[in-house]
mmCIF file of C-alpha atoms in Angstrom:
data_model
loop_
_atom_site.group_PDB
_atom_site.id
_atom_site.type_symbol
_atom_site.label_atom_id
_atom_site.label_comp_id
_atom_site.label_asym_id
_atom_site.label_seq_id
_atom_site.Cartn_x
_atom_site.Cartn_y
_atom_site.Cartn_z
ATOM 1 C CA GLY L 1 -5.122 -0.954 3.035
ATOM 2 C CA ARG L 2 -5.393 2.139 5.093
ATOM 3 C CA PHE L 3 -3.997 5.428 4.301
ATOM 4 C CA TRP L 4 -2.706 6.529 7.669
ATOM 5 C CA PRO L 5 -2.032 4.096 10.361
ATOM 6 C CA GLY L 6 -4.438 3.735 13.263
ATOM 7 C CA PRO L 7 -3.747 4.129 17.127
ATOM 8 C CA ALA L 8 -0.277 3.736 18.500
ATOM 9 C CA THR L 9 -1.476 0.570 20.250
ATOM 10 C CA GLU L 10 -1.392 -1.190 16.808
ATOM 11 C CA PRO L 11 1.588 -3.451 15.918
ATOM 12 C CA SER L 12 4.605 -1.502 14.772
ATOM 13 C CA VAL L 13 7.437 -1.988 12.611
ATOM 14 C CA ALA L 14 10.885 -1.795 13.999
ATOM 15 C CA VAL L 15 12.716 0.048 11.307
ATOM 16 C CA GLU L 16 16.565 0.514 10.515
ATOM 17 C CA THR L 17 17.445 4.379 10.122
ATOM 18 C CA ASN L 18 21.184 5.055 9.744
ATOM 19 C CA GLY L 19 22.158 1.891 11.463
ATOM 20 C CA THR L 20 19.704 2.115 14.486
ATOM 21 C CA SER L 21 16.579 0.451 15.248
ATOM 22 C CA PRO L 22 14.204 2.418 17.434
ATOM 23 C CA ALA L 23 12.063 0.440 19.322
ATOM 24 C CA ASP L 24 9.110 2.954 19.292
ATOM 25 C CA ALA L 25 9.251 3.117 15.407
ATOM 26 C CA GLY L 26 5.733 3.125 13.624
ATOM 27 C CA GLU L 27 4.480 2.368 10.211
ATOM 28 C CA ARG L 28 7.074 3.240 7.511
ATOM 29 C CA VAL L 29 6.472 6.177 5.151
ATOM 30 C CA ARG L 30 8.349 6.326 1.831
ATOM 31 C CA LEU L 31 9.068 9.810 0.316
ATOM 32 C CA ALA L 32 10.161 10.091 -3.211
ATOM 33 C CA ALA L 33 11.416 13.367 -4.458
ATOM 34 C CA ILE L 34 13.207 14.723 -7.548
ATOM 35 C CA GLY L 35 14.596 18.124 -8.546
ATOM 36 C CA ASP L 36 17.687 19.730 -9.392
ATOM 37 C CA HIS L 37 18.232 22.064 -6.244
ATOM 38 C CA LEU L 38 16.558 22.539 -2.849
ATOM 39 C CA ASP L 39 13.554 24.495 -3.643
ATOM 40 C CA ARG L 40 10.330 25.222 -1.984
ATOM 41 C CA SER L 41 9.024 21.918 -2.396
ATOM 42 C CA GLU L 42 12.095 20.083 -1.045
ATOM 43 C CA ARG L 43 11.904 22.630 1.849
ATOM 44 C CA VAL L 44 8.151 21.648 2.447
ATOM 45 C CA LEU L 45 9.374 18.087 2.451
ATOM 46 C CA LEU L 46 12.342 18.680 4.769
ATOM 47 C CA ASP L 47 9.839 20.477 7.130
ATOM 48 C CA LEU L 48 7.527 17.473 7.047
ATOM 49 C CA LEU L 49 10.328 15.032 7.823
ATOM 50 C CA ALA L 50 11.605 17.171 10.652
ATOM 51 C CA THR L 51 7.934 17.328 12.206
ATOM 52 C CA LEU L 52 6.656 13.825 11.386
ATOM 53 C CA ASN L 53 5.524 11.915 14.507
ATOM 54 C CA ARG L 54 8.250 9.358 14.702
ATOM 55 C CA LYS L 55 6.603 7.187 17.180
ATOM 56 C CA ARG L 56 3.889 6.561 14.498
ATOM 57 C CA PHE L 57 6.003 6.880 11.289
ATOM 58 C CA THR L 58 9.584 6.228 10.210
ATOM 59 C CA PRO L 59 10.227 7.838 6.987
ATOM 60 C CA PHE L 60 12.685 6.796 4.297
ATOM 61 C CA LEU L 61 13.653 9.143 1.186
ATOM 62 C CA TRP L 62 14.461 8.052 -2.116
ATOM 63 C CA CYS L 63 15.428 10.925 -4.126
ATOM 64 C CA ASN L 64 18.017 11.974 -7.002
ATOM 65 C CA ARG L 65 20.133 14.492 -5.321
ATOM 66 C CA SER L 66 22.835 14.075 -2.706
ATOM 67 C CA SER L 67 22.064 17.554 -1.148
ATOM 68 C CA LEU L 68 18.507 16.585 -0.495
ATOM 69 C CA ALA L 69 19.578 13.128 0.866
ATOM 70 C CA ASP L 70 22.272 14.930 3.079
ATOM 71 C CA ALA L 71 19.679 17.252 4.471
ATOM 72 C CA ALA L 72 17.242 14.218 5.209
ATOM 73 C CA ARG L 73 20.104 12.295 6.796
ATOM 74 C CA ALA L 74 20.744 15.357 9.153
ATOM 75 C CA LEU L 75 17.223 14.778 10.495
ATOM 76 C CA ASP L 76 17.931 11.268 11.039
ATOM 77 C CA VAL L 77 16.087 9.961 7.888
ATOM 78 C CA GLY L 78 17.433 7.036 5.828
ATOM 79 C CA SER L 79 17.624 7.875 2.213
ATOM 80 C CA GLU L 80 18.750 6.304 -1.195
ATOM 81 C CA ILE L 81 19.785 8.288 -4.151
ATOM 82 C CA SER L 82 19.268 7.074 -7.836
ATOM 83 C CA GLU L 83 19.102 8.855 -11.188
ATOM 84 C CA MET L 84 15.374 9.466 -12.005
ATOM 85 C CA PRO L 85 15.035 10.084 -15.909
ATOM 86 C CA ILE L 86 11.386 11.159 -16.618
ATOM 87 C CA LEU L 87 9.631 9.041 -19.271
ATOM 88 C CA LEU L 88 8.202 11.251 -22.099
ATOM 89 C CA GLY L 89 9.221 14.206 -20.321
ATOM 90 C CA TRP L 90 10.696 17.441 -22.046
ATOM 91 C CA ASP L 91 14.358 16.672 -21.541
ATOM 92 C CA ALA L 92 16.495 13.866 -22.963
ATOM 93 C CA PRO L 93 16.357 11.023 -22.573
ATOM 94 C CA ARG L 94 12.632 11.154 -23.535
ATOM 95 C CA PHE L 95 12.045 7.542 -24.597
ATOM 96 C CA ASP L 96 14.232 5.645 -22.237
ATOM 97 C CA PHE L 97 11.817 2.743 -21.480
ATOM 98 C CA GLY L 98 14.451 0.621 -19.722
ATOM 99 C CA ALA L 99 15.293 3.240 -17.157
ATOM 100 C CA TYR L 100 11.554 3.565 -16.485
ATOM 101 C CA ARG L 101 11.105 -0.014 -15.833
ATOM 102 C CA LYS L 102 14.199 0.077 -13.629
ATOM 103 C CA LEU L 103 12.504 2.972 -11.575
ATOM 104 C CA VAL L 104 9.384 0.818 -11.222
ATOM 105 C CA ARG L 105 11.262 -2.267 -9.935
ATOM 106 C CA SER L 106 13.632 -0.169 -7.639
ATOM 107 C CA GLY L 107 10.387 1.293 -6.165
ATOM 108 C CA GLN L 108 9.016 -1.942 -5.569
ATOM 109 C CA ARG L 109 12.304 -3.302 -4.181
ATOM 110 C CA LEU L 110 12.551 -0.250 -1.587
ATOM 111 C CA ILE L 111 8.762 -0.834 -0.592
ATOM 112 C CA ARG L 112 9.606 -4.385 0.161
ATOM 113 C CA ALA L 113 12.971 -4.069 1.774
ATOM 114 C CA HIS L 114 11.871 -1.225 4.080
ATOM 115 C CA ARG L 115 8.361 -2.534 4.690
ATOM 116 C CA ILE L 116 6.770 0.656 3.476
ATOM 117 C CA ALA L 117 3.248 1.261 4.549
ATOM 118 C CA VAL L 118 2.438 4.462 2.704
ATOM 119 C CA VAL L 119 4.228 6.264 -0.106
ATOM 120 C CA HIS L 120 4.376 9.979 -0.276
ATOM 121 C CA VAL L 121 5.380 11.383 -3.661
ATOM 122 C CA ASN L 122 6.646 14.802 -3.412
ATOM 123 C CA SER L 123 6.028 16.085 -6.871
ATOM 124 C CA GLY L 124 4.637 15.006 -10.170
ATOM 125 C CA ALA L 125 7.584 13.219 -11.587
ATOM 126 C CA PRO L 126 8.199 10.437 -9.101
ATOM 127 C CA ASN L 127 4.500 9.698 -9.313
ATOM 128 C CA GLN L 128 5.157 8.256 -12.819
ATOM 129 C CA TRP L 129 7.050 5.218 -11.431
ATOM 130 C CA MET L 130 5.723 5.275 -7.809
ATOM 131 C CA VAL L 131 2.163 4.732 -8.641
ATOM 132 C CA PRO L 132 2.797 1.479 -10.494
ATOM 133 C CA ALA L 133 5.359 0.293 -7.975
ATOM 134 C CA ALA L 134 2.873 0.912 -5.094
ATOM 135 C CA ARG L 135 -0.014 -0.627 -6.836
ATOM 136 C CA ARG L 136 2.052 -3.751 -7.657
ATOM 137 C CA GLU L 137 2.879 -3.910 -3.951
ATOM 138 C CA ASN L 138 -0.675 -3.073 -2.704
ATOM 139 C CA VAL L 139 0.528 0.149 -0.742
ATOM 140 C CA PRO L 140 -1.349 3.523 -0.821
ATOM 141 C CA VAL L 141 0.099 6.533 -2.549
ATOM 142 C CA VAL L 142 -0.234 10.316 -1.561
ATOM 143 C CA ALA L 143 0.862 12.640 -4.364
ATOM 144 C CA HIS L 144 1.979 15.910 -2.817
ATOM 145 C CA LEU L 145 1.884 18.488 -5.492
ATOM 146 C CA HIS L 146 3.518 22.017 -5.373
ATOM 147 C CA ALA L 147 2.640 23.203 -8.850
ATOM 148 C CA LEU L 148 0.015 23.173 -11.621
ATOM 149 C CA TYR L 149 0.535 20.574 -14.223
ATOM 150 C CA LYS L 150 -0.500 20.873 -17.882
ATOM 151 C CA PHE L 151 -2.680 18.223 -19.283
ATOM 152 C CA ARG L 152 0.162 16.469 -21.083
ATOM 153 C CA GLU L 153 2.126 16.375 -17.910
ATOM 154 C CA ARG L 154 -0.809 14.993 -15.923
ATOM 155 C CA CYS L 155 -1.141 12.202 -18.281
ATOM 156 C CA THR L 156 2.604 11.189 -18.827
ATOM 157 C CA LEU L 157 3.171 11.555 -15.037
ATOM 158 C CA LEU L 158 0.281 9.503 -14.197
ATOM 159 C CA LEU L 159 -1.290 12.033 -11.844
ATOM 160 C CA HIS L 160 -4.858 10.721 -13.015
ATOM 161 C CA GLN L 161 -4.079 7.425 -11.444
ATOM 162 C CA ALA L 162 -2.976 8.748 -7.960
ATOM 163 C CA PRO L 163 -5.446 7.668 -5.456
ATOM 164 C CA VAL L 164 -4.883 10.707 -3.266
ATOM 165 C CA ILE L 165 -3.601 14.211 -4.406
ATOM 166 C CA ALA L 166 -2.630 16.845 -1.809
ATOM 167 C CA GLY L 167 -1.176 20.430 -2.545
#
């Protein structure tokens, strides 16, 4: 698998975004984000969505807040909202293994349903379920980190398993 698509002459995937199918859509990029409010990392994500070359990439956002999903939809980016509890995190529920398995399966479902070619994870938390989901679907992951993580968090969020980290 490639981390980034090749020239525009390669076969492209037609994509549905908000009910349309742009003929010039390129490879699909799935972006995962988590957070309580639109902070700097979400602003960076929205800036990325706004400036992404739509002839080469068609983004799809999976997040846990309607405010972020609404901001993405305003940029003509399809999105899905889910609860995203962090397994072994600092807040309850800390040991919800069922919810974790559901997030991994949901990630796999979204990768297949939207024919995702590259997964961009916008912080450490969604990396926890997107690395296993993407690995099972044979899709590369780029973890985009906006903070420093302590050793415990790097382990529980599976940052040590992210093949590419930017930030």
